[in-house]
Amino acid sequence: MRGPRRRGASTPPPPPAVVVPVRRIRSAFAVVLVLIGLTVAQLVQVQVVDGAEHAARGERQRLRTVELPAVRGRIYDREGAVLATSVDAAAVHADPAAFRPTTRPDGTRVPAAGDRREVARALAPLLDLDPVALADRLDRDGRFVYLARQVDLATAEAVMDLRLPGIGMHVEPRRAYPSGGTAAQVVGFTGIDGAGLQGLEASHDHVLRGRSGTLLVEHAPGGLAIASGERELVPAEPGADLVLTLDREIQHVAERVAADVSARYDALGATVVVLEVGTGDVLGMASAPTFDPNARRTGDAAAWRNRAVTDLFEPGSTQKALTVAVALESGAITPATAFDVPDRLTVGGHTFTDVSRHGVERWTVGDVLARSSNVGTILVAERIGEEALREGLLALGQARPTGLGFPGEVAGHLPAADAWWATTLPTVAIGYGTSTTLLGLATSYATLANDGVRVTPRLVRGTVGLDGRLEPAPPAAAERVLSDRTAGVVLELLGAAVDGPGATGGLAAVPGYRVGGKTGTARKPLVDAAGYSDQYVASFVGVAPLDDPRLVVAVMVDAPQGAYYGGAVAAPAFAEVMHASLLARRIVPDGSGRSLDELVRSAAAAPAPTAP
Amino acid sequence: MSALAVVRPRPAAGPDVGAPSARGPRAAAPAATGRVRLAVAVSVLALGAGALFGAVALNASAAQAAVTARRLEGEVRAAERHHADLLVDVAELEDPARIRARALELGMIPAPAARHLVLRRAIAADGAPDPVLPGVADPLKPVLTQER
C-alpha cells in the first residue's frame, strides 16, 4: 500500500482536461431531430394525408378499365327468322397531333410523325372518302378524331396494314338488317352508337340494349397488358332478343303488294295490315314507299314512318259496316229491316248522294251495305241517333289508341259530343268527318270477326333471355263491345258485300275461301283549307274465312291516279295479300272451292301462264 | 431455444482427476456448433432457393395460363364473330324477296291458285272406325274430302 506523497516530490502532470462540446452535440442532435421530424411529417403527409390520392394515382398509371359493350339483342319474326342482329365492325380513328411538330417541356422540338396529306391520300380509297376532307380532319385540334365508323373489319385491317403514323382502329358493334327493307318501318333502326332511334328498336331499347361490362387490366408503361397482372372482369349482360308477331312471309307479300299497287296507280303511298283474329297478333304491317335500314341515309326520311299507325285518313265507306253494327247492337234495326232509299238525301242543308244514280229502292240493311249506299247508311244512322252512334263507334275503337304502343301512334278523331252539328251524324255514318289509322280500322273489323270481343293488337310475342327460352308477352287485353249475334250478322252482311248481287267488293274474292269485307273510297281533305281535294283514298278491309274468321286484312292506297275506287284499287290488293296469308298460316279453305275434276279441267283449258 | 443450446456441453458435476481438463471439452464444442450452423445455413439457403424457384415457376405458369386464356378468349370472340356473320348470311339467303327474285330469274312463275287438299283418315286417332267413310277398303289410306 502506498503512503502519502511527499511535498516537492516529482509527480506526473495531470491529464489534459477533456472538453465535451455539449452545446454542439445538442445542436446537432436538435438538427437531426428536426430532420427526422420533417421526414416523419412528410411520411405522414404522403402515407396518411395524401395516401389515398397517391394510391389512386398509382392505380391510374398501371390499371386501365376497358368498357365491354353489351351485345344488343336480336329481333326475330314469329318463326325465328332474323330481322335485326349485331355484327362486329370497326372504327378507324386518328391522332391529329401526330401530324404536327411539337415542342417538349424541355424545349426539344419533335417533328411530325407523318404528312397528313399523304396519309389522307393513302386512306381515301380504302375508306371511300374524299382525300381533301380526310386531310382536313387530320388537321383538327385535339388528340382523337374519327375518320370512319362502322366499316368492315377487313377494311380496317387493310388500313392497319398500311402502318400509317397516328392511325388506329377499334372494334365496335354494327346493327345489321339481313332482310333489307323487310318490316323496316316496324323494326326501325339504331344510331351509330347502338341506341334505338326508330320503331321497335327505339320503343324496346331498354330490353334490347343489355348492360355494359368492364374489364380491369394492369398494363406496362408502354401500354402492353401484363399477362399475369391484376385482372378483374365484370362481364357484359347481353340484351334480350325480341320475338315479334310478324310473319316474314306475310310481311314480304304485304310489302310487295303495297309497292305494286302504289306503283301501278302512281299513288303517294299504300299501306297494308294483316291481323290474326282472336290473338290480336299483327302478322304483317307494310307501307310503301319503304326504305332499307342498312342504307337509310340515302333515302327519304318520310319513308321511315310506319303509316299504318301514324297516318290518319277518313275511312269512307269502310265505316258503314261499323255504323250498321252499332245500329244492330242498339236494336234500332234488324237484318230484315228495309228502307226506301233514294239516291240523294238532304240533311241540315247539305245533300248527300249515292255514287250511282238510282230511283227510290226498297233495300235491306244487307243491300245498303253491299251497294255501299251513302243514303241508305244515313237512314240507318238516323234510327239510332247521334249519341248512340258516337258511343258505339268509340266502343269499337274509333278515335282511341289501339293499345299497340308503337312510337308515333295516333288515336284518330271523332267529334266531341258537344261538337255535333246537324250534318255530323250523316257525315260520320258514311266515314267522313272522322279519322282513323289503318291499324285502328283493322282492329275494329277484327272485333267483328272475333264475335264482338275487341282484342288489343300486339307486335311482340315475347322476349328470349340468356336461358334461350321464350318469355311470352302478357296476353292481349280483351273486351266485349258487341254481342256475338250482332257480330255474326254483320259478318254475313260483309260476305254479301263481296259475293252478293251488286256488291262493290267482288274483286276481293279469294279462291277457295269465303271472304267478307267492305270497300272504301273517300276524298282527301285539303291540307290548309276547309273542304276536300280532288284526290282520293281507296281502301278495303275484310276477313276470311267467313265461317270461322282467322285473319283480317286492311289495305289503304293514298291518292291513286287513274282509278280511285276502293273496289277497283284496294280490293284486288286485299285478295292477293289475304290469299297469301291464308296459305302461309295453313288455314283450311272453308268449302267454297271446286272439286279436283273441275280444277283439272279448268287448268287444262286455261292458257299456259307466262313469267311476268 | 436455439439449436446451439442443445449441443452446449454441460458443466462437470465435480472434480474428476482422470477426466480431461475443462479446456478440452470447451474446445471441441465450437467445431460441432460450426457444423450444425453450416447445415442449418445450407438448409435455409436450399429452402429459400426452393421457395424462390417455386414462386418463379408458379408465376411463370400463371403467366402462361393467362396468355393461353387470352388466346382462347380471342378464339371464342372470333368464333362468335364468325357465327354472327353466318347468321346474317343465312338470313339474307332466306329472305323471301331474294328467293322470289331468284325464282323469277330462273323462269319460275307464281302459282295462279294454290289449293289445299284436306286429307282425312278412315279411322280416327283412337282407332274407332270413321262412320262417315264406311266403304273404304284400306282404313289407313287417306282419302280426299274433295269430290273425285
Short mmCIF file of N, CA, C and O in Angstrom, two decimals, chain A residues 74 85-88 153 178-179 182 225-228 231 248 252 256 512-513 579 583 587-589 593-597 599 609-611, chain B residues 59 63 66-67 70 73 77 81 83-85 87-88 91-92 94-97 100 104 109-110 113-118 144 146-148:
data_model
loop_
_atom_site.label_atom_id
_atom_site.label_comp_id
_atom_site.label_asym_id
_atom_site.label_seq_id
_atom_site.Cartn_x
_atom_site.Cartn_y
_atom_site.Cartn_z
N ARG A 74 -81.23 -9.60 -80.56
CA ARG A 74 -81.71 -9.72 -81.94
C ARG A 74 -83.22 -9.51 -81.97
O ARG A 74 -83.90 -9.60 -80.95
N THR A 85 -79.90 -7.94 -86.22
CA THR A 85 -78.87 -8.54 -85.37
C THR A 85 -77.66 -7.61 -85.35
O THR A 85 -77.66 -6.59 -86.04
N SER A 86 -76.68 -7.96 -84.56
CA SER A 86 -75.48 -7.12 -84.46
C SER A 86 -74.26 -7.91 -84.90
O SER A 86 -74.12 -9.08 -84.56
N VAL A 87 -73.40 -7.25 -85.64
CA VAL A 87 -72.14 -7.86 -86.06
C VAL A 87 -71.01 -6.90 -85.69
O VAL A 87 -71.24 -5.73 -85.40
N ASP A 88 -69.79 -7.45 -85.70
CA ASP A 88 -68.64 -6.61 -85.37
C ASP A 88 -68.23 -5.79 -86.58
O ASP A 88 -68.15 -6.29 -87.70
N LEU A 153 -64.52 -5.06 -90.90
CA LEU A 153 -63.26 -5.38 -90.22
C LEU A 153 -62.14 -5.57 -91.23
O LEU A 153 -61.00 -5.18 -90.97
N PRO A 178 -80.57 -8.13 -92.06
CA PRO A 178 -80.25 -9.00 -93.19
C PRO A 178 -81.34 -9.11 -94.24
O PRO A 178 -81.06 -9.45 -95.38
N SER A 179 -82.59 -8.81 -93.85
CA SER A 179 -83.67 -8.89 -94.84
C SER A 179 -83.89 -7.55 -95.51
O SER A 179 -84.93 -7.34 -96.14
N THR A 182 -87.33 -5.48 -95.29
CA THR A 182 -88.46 -6.21 -94.72
C THR A 182 -88.78 -5.69 -93.32
O THR A 182 -87.93 -5.68 -92.44
N ALA A 225 -50.57 -5.04 -72.00
CA ALA A 225 -51.19 -5.65 -70.83
C ALA A 225 -50.24 -6.67 -70.21
O ALA A 225 -49.55 -7.41 -70.92
N ILE A 226 -50.20 -6.70 -68.89
CA ILE A 226 -49.36 -7.66 -68.18
C ILE A 226 -50.18 -8.93 -68.01
O ILE A 226 -51.23 -8.92 -67.36
N ALA A 227 -49.65 -10.00 -68.60
CA ALA A 227 -50.44 -11.24 -68.65
C ALA A 227 -50.81 -11.73 -67.26
O ALA A 227 -51.92 -12.15 -67.01
N SER A 228 -49.85 -11.67 -66.34
CA SER A 228 -50.13 -12.19 -65.01
C SER A 228 -50.50 -11.08 -64.04
O SER A 228 -50.51 -11.27 -62.84
N ARG A 231 -56.37 -8.44 -62.89
CA ARG A 231 -57.39 -8.56 -63.94
C ARG A 231 -58.73 -8.79 -63.27
O ARG A 231 -58.90 -9.76 -62.51
N ARG A 248 -92.67 -13.38 -91.49
CA ARG A 248 -91.85 -12.79 -92.55
C ARG A 248 -92.44 -13.01 -93.93
O ARG A 248 -92.36 -12.13 -94.79
N HIS A 252 -93.54 -9.99 -96.23
CA HIS A 252 -92.97 -9.80 -97.56
C HIS A 252 -94.07 -9.59 -98.60
O HIS A 252 -93.97 -8.67 -99.44
N ARG A 256 -94.70 -6.29 -100.80
CA ARG A 256 -94.65 -6.35 -102.27
C ARG A 256 -95.94 -5.82 -102.87
O ARG A 256 -95.92 -5.04 -103.83
N GLY A 512 -111.36 -20.40 -103.12
CA GLY A 512 -111.31 -21.42 -102.08
C GLY A 512 -111.80 -20.97 -100.72
O GLY A 512 -111.96 -21.79 -99.83
N TYR A 513 -112.01 -19.69 -100.55
CA TYR A 513 -112.39 -19.17 -99.24
C TYR A 513 -113.58 -18.22 -99.39
O TYR A 513 -113.69 -17.51 -100.40
N HIS A 579 -104.98 -14.03 -99.73
CA HIS A 579 -104.73 -15.38 -100.25
C HIS A 579 -103.37 -15.89 -99.76
O HIS A 579 -103.26 -17.01 -99.23
N LEU A 583 -102.63 -19.04 -97.01
CA LEU A 583 -101.74 -20.16 -97.31
C LEU A 583 -100.58 -20.22 -96.33
O LEU A 583 -100.20 -21.29 -95.85
N ILE A 587 -104.28 -22.17 -93.33
CA ILE A 587 -105.69 -22.11 -92.96
C ILE A 587 -106.51 -22.84 -94.03
O ILE A 587 -106.39 -22.55 -95.22
N VAL A 588 -107.29 -23.77 -93.56
CA VAL A 588 -108.02 -24.66 -94.46
C VAL A 588 -109.13 -23.89 -95.17
O VAL A 588 -109.81 -23.07 -94.53
N PRO A 589 -109.31 -24.13 -96.47
CA PRO A 589 -110.43 -23.47 -97.17
C PRO A 589 -111.76 -23.85 -96.52
O PRO A 589 -111.89 -24.93 -95.92
N GLY A 593 -114.46 -24.04 -102.54
CA GLY A 593 -113.64 -24.41 -103.68
C GLY A 593 -114.35 -25.40 -104.60
O GLY A 593 -115.39 -25.96 -104.27
N ARG A 594 -113.73 -25.62 -105.75
CA ARG A 594 -114.29 -26.56 -106.70
C ARG A 594 -113.68 -27.94 -106.49
O ARG A 594 -112.67 -28.09 -105.79
N SER A 595 -114.27 -28.95 -107.12
CA SER A 595 -113.75 -30.30 -106.98
C SER A 595 -112.44 -30.42 -107.75
O SER A 595 -112.10 -29.58 -108.59
N LEU A 596 -111.73 -31.51 -107.49
CA LEU A 596 -110.46 -31.73 -108.17
C LEU A 596 -110.67 -31.85 -109.68
O LEU A 596 -109.89 -31.34 -110.47
N ASP A 597 -111.74 -32.56 -110.07
CA ASP A 597 -112.00 -32.72 -111.50
C ASP A 597 -112.23 -31.36 -112.16
O ASP A 597 -111.71 -31.09 -113.26
N LEU A 599 -111.12 -28.56 -111.11
CA LEU A 599 -109.85 -27.84 -111.12
C LEU A 599 -108.97 -28.31 -112.27
O LEU A 599 -108.34 -27.52 -112.97
N PRO A 609 -99.66 -20.09 -118.22
CA PRO A 609 -99.17 -18.81 -117.67
C PRO A 609 -97.75 -18.54 -118.13
O PRO A 609 -96.98 -19.47 -118.42
N THR A 610 -97.44 -17.29 -118.23
CA THR A 610 -96.09 -16.89 -118.64
C THR A 610 -95.44 -16.12 -117.52
O THR A 610 -96.10 -15.54 -116.67
N ALA A 611 -94.15 -16.14 -117.54
CA ALA A 611 -93.41 -15.41 -116.49
C ALA A 611 -93.64 -13.92 -116.66
O ALA A 611 -93.66 -13.42 -117.78
N ASN B 59 -45.34 -18.35 -60.90
CA ASN B 59 -45.64 -17.11 -61.62
C ASN B 59 -45.58 -17.32 -63.13
O ASN B 59 -46.45 -16.84 -63.87
N ALA B 63 -48.56 -16.94 -65.69
CA ALA B 63 -48.46 -16.08 -66.87
C ALA B 63 -48.77 -16.87 -68.13
O ALA B 63 -49.46 -16.38 -69.03
N ALA B 66 -52.38 -17.35 -68.27
CA ALA B 66 -53.06 -16.10 -68.64
C ALA B 66 -52.95 -15.87 -70.15
O ALA B 66 -53.93 -15.46 -70.79
N VAL B 67 -51.79 -16.15 -70.69
CA VAL B 67 -51.62 -15.99 -72.14
C VAL B 67 -52.53 -16.96 -72.88
O VAL B 67 -53.19 -16.59 -73.88
N ARG B 70 -56.01 -15.68 -72.73
CA ARG B 70 -56.22 -14.58 -73.69
C ARG B 70 -56.40 -15.12 -75.11
O ARG B 70 -57.24 -14.67 -75.86
N GLU B 73 -59.76 -16.70 -75.34
CA GLU B 73 -60.78 -15.65 -75.41
C GLU B 73 -60.85 -15.07 -76.82
O GLU B 73 -61.93 -14.81 -77.35
N ARG B 77 -63.99 -15.20 -79.30
CA ARG B 77 -64.51 -13.96 -79.89
C ARG B 77 -64.58 -14.09 -81.42
O ARG B 77 -65.55 -13.69 -82.04
N ARG B 81 -67.86 -14.05 -83.70
CA ARG B 81 -67.95 -13.12 -84.83
C ARG B 81 -68.32 -13.86 -86.10
O ARG B 81 -69.17 -13.43 -86.87
N HIS B 83 -69.88 -16.71 -86.24
CA HIS B 83 -71.27 -17.16 -86.08
C HIS B 83 -72.25 -16.04 -86.43
O HIS B 83 -73.24 -16.25 -87.13
N ALA B 84 -71.96 -14.84 -85.93
CA ALA B 84 -72.85 -13.70 -86.22
C ALA B 84 -72.87 -13.41 -87.72
O ALA B 84 -73.94 -13.14 -88.29
N ASP B 85 -71.70 -13.50 -88.35
CA ASP B 85 -71.66 -13.25 -89.79
C ASP B 85 -72.44 -14.32 -90.56
O ASP B 85 -73.15 -14.02 -91.52
N LEU B 87 -74.91 -16.03 -89.40
CA LEU B 87 -76.34 -15.81 -89.13
C LEU B 87 -76.91 -14.78 -90.11
O LEU B 87 -78.01 -14.94 -90.65
N VAL B 88 -76.14 -13.73 -90.33
CA VAL B 88 -76.58 -12.70 -91.27
C VAL B 88 -76.66 -13.28 -92.68
O VAL B 88 -77.63 -13.04 -93.41
N ALA B 91 -79.73 -15.45 -93.00
CA ALA B 91 -80.95 -14.64 -93.05
C ALA B 91 -81.10 -13.95 -94.40
O ALA B 91 -82.21 -13.85 -94.94
N GLU B 92 -79.98 -13.50 -94.95
CA GLU B 92 -80.04 -12.88 -96.28
C GLU B 92 -80.46 -13.89 -97.34
O GLU B 92 -81.24 -13.59 -98.24
N GLU B 94 -82.26 -16.51 -96.86
CA GLU B 94 -83.64 -16.93 -96.63
C GLU B 94 -84.65 -15.84 -96.95
O GLU B 94 -85.84 -16.09 -96.90
N ASP B 95 -84.19 -14.66 -97.25
CA ASP B 95 -85.09 -13.53 -97.47
C ASP B 95 -86.10 -13.85 -98.58
O ASP B 95 -85.69 -14.18 -99.71
N PRO B 96 -87.38 -13.80 -98.30
CA PRO B 96 -88.37 -14.14 -99.32
C PRO B 96 -88.24 -13.29 -100.59
O PRO B 96 -88.46 -13.80 -101.70
N ALA B 97 -87.87 -12.04 -100.43
CA ALA B 97 -87.73 -11.18 -101.61
C ALA B 97 -86.60 -11.69 -102.51
O ALA B 97 -86.72 -11.72 -103.74
N ARG B 100 -87.75 -14.95 -104.19
CA ARG B 100 -88.71 -14.69 -105.26
C ARG B 100 -87.99 -14.15 -106.50
O ARG B 100 -88.25 -14.61 -107.63
N LEU B 104 -87.82 -16.00 -110.14
CA LEU B 104 -88.24 -15.37 -111.39
C LEU B 104 -87.10 -15.38 -112.41
O LEU B 104 -87.32 -15.58 -113.61
N ILE B 109 -92.73 -19.24 -112.29
CA ILE B 109 -93.87 -18.31 -112.28
C ILE B 109 -94.68 -18.54 -111.03
O ILE B 109 -94.70 -19.66 -110.48
N PRO B 110 -95.33 -17.52 -110.53
CA PRO B 110 -96.16 -17.71 -109.34
C PRO B 110 -97.32 -18.65 -109.64
O PRO B 110 -97.91 -18.60 -110.73
N ALA B 113 -103.28 -20.35 -108.55
CA ALA B 113 -104.25 -20.54 -107.48
C ALA B 113 -103.86 -21.79 -106.70
O ALA B 113 -104.18 -22.89 -107.11
N ALA B 114 -103.15 -21.60 -105.62
CA ALA B 114 -102.77 -22.74 -104.80
C ALA B 114 -104.01 -23.30 -104.12
O ALA B 114 -104.94 -22.57 -103.79
N ARG B 115 -104.01 -24.63 -103.96
CA ARG B 115 -105.16 -25.30 -103.35
C ARG B 115 -104.72 -26.18 -102.21
O ARG B 115 -103.61 -26.71 -102.21
N HIS B 116 -105.60 -26.33 -101.25
CA HIS B 116 -105.34 -27.27 -100.16
C HIS B 116 -106.06 -28.57 -100.47
O HIS B 116 -107.21 -28.56 -100.93
N LEU B 117 -105.42 -29.67 -100.23
CA LEU B 117 -106.09 -30.96 -100.23
C LEU B 117 -106.21 -31.39 -98.78
O LEU B 117 -105.20 -31.60 -98.09
N VAL B 118 -107.41 -31.48 -98.29
CA VAL B 118 -107.62 -31.84 -96.89
C VAL B 118 -107.76 -33.34 -96.80
O VAL B 118 -108.69 -33.92 -97.36
N LEU B 144 -109.52 -38.05 -99.96
CA LEU B 144 -109.69 -36.62 -100.14
C LEU B 144 -111.10 -36.20 -99.79
O LEU B 144 -112.06 -36.91 -100.09
N GLN B 146 -112.39 -33.59 -100.99
CA GLN B 146 -112.97 -33.04 -102.21
C GLN B 146 -113.58 -34.19 -103.03
O GLN B 146 -113.10 -35.31 -103.00
N GLU B 147 -114.62 -33.86 -103.75
CA GLU B 147 -115.26 -34.88 -104.59
C GLU B 147 -114.29 -35.28 -105.71
O GLU B 147 -113.66 -34.43 -106.34
N ARG B 148 -114.18 -36.59 -105.92
CA ARG B 148 -113.33 -37.05 -107.02
C ARG B 148 -114.11 -37.02 -108.33
O ARG B 148 -115.28 -37.30 -108.34
#
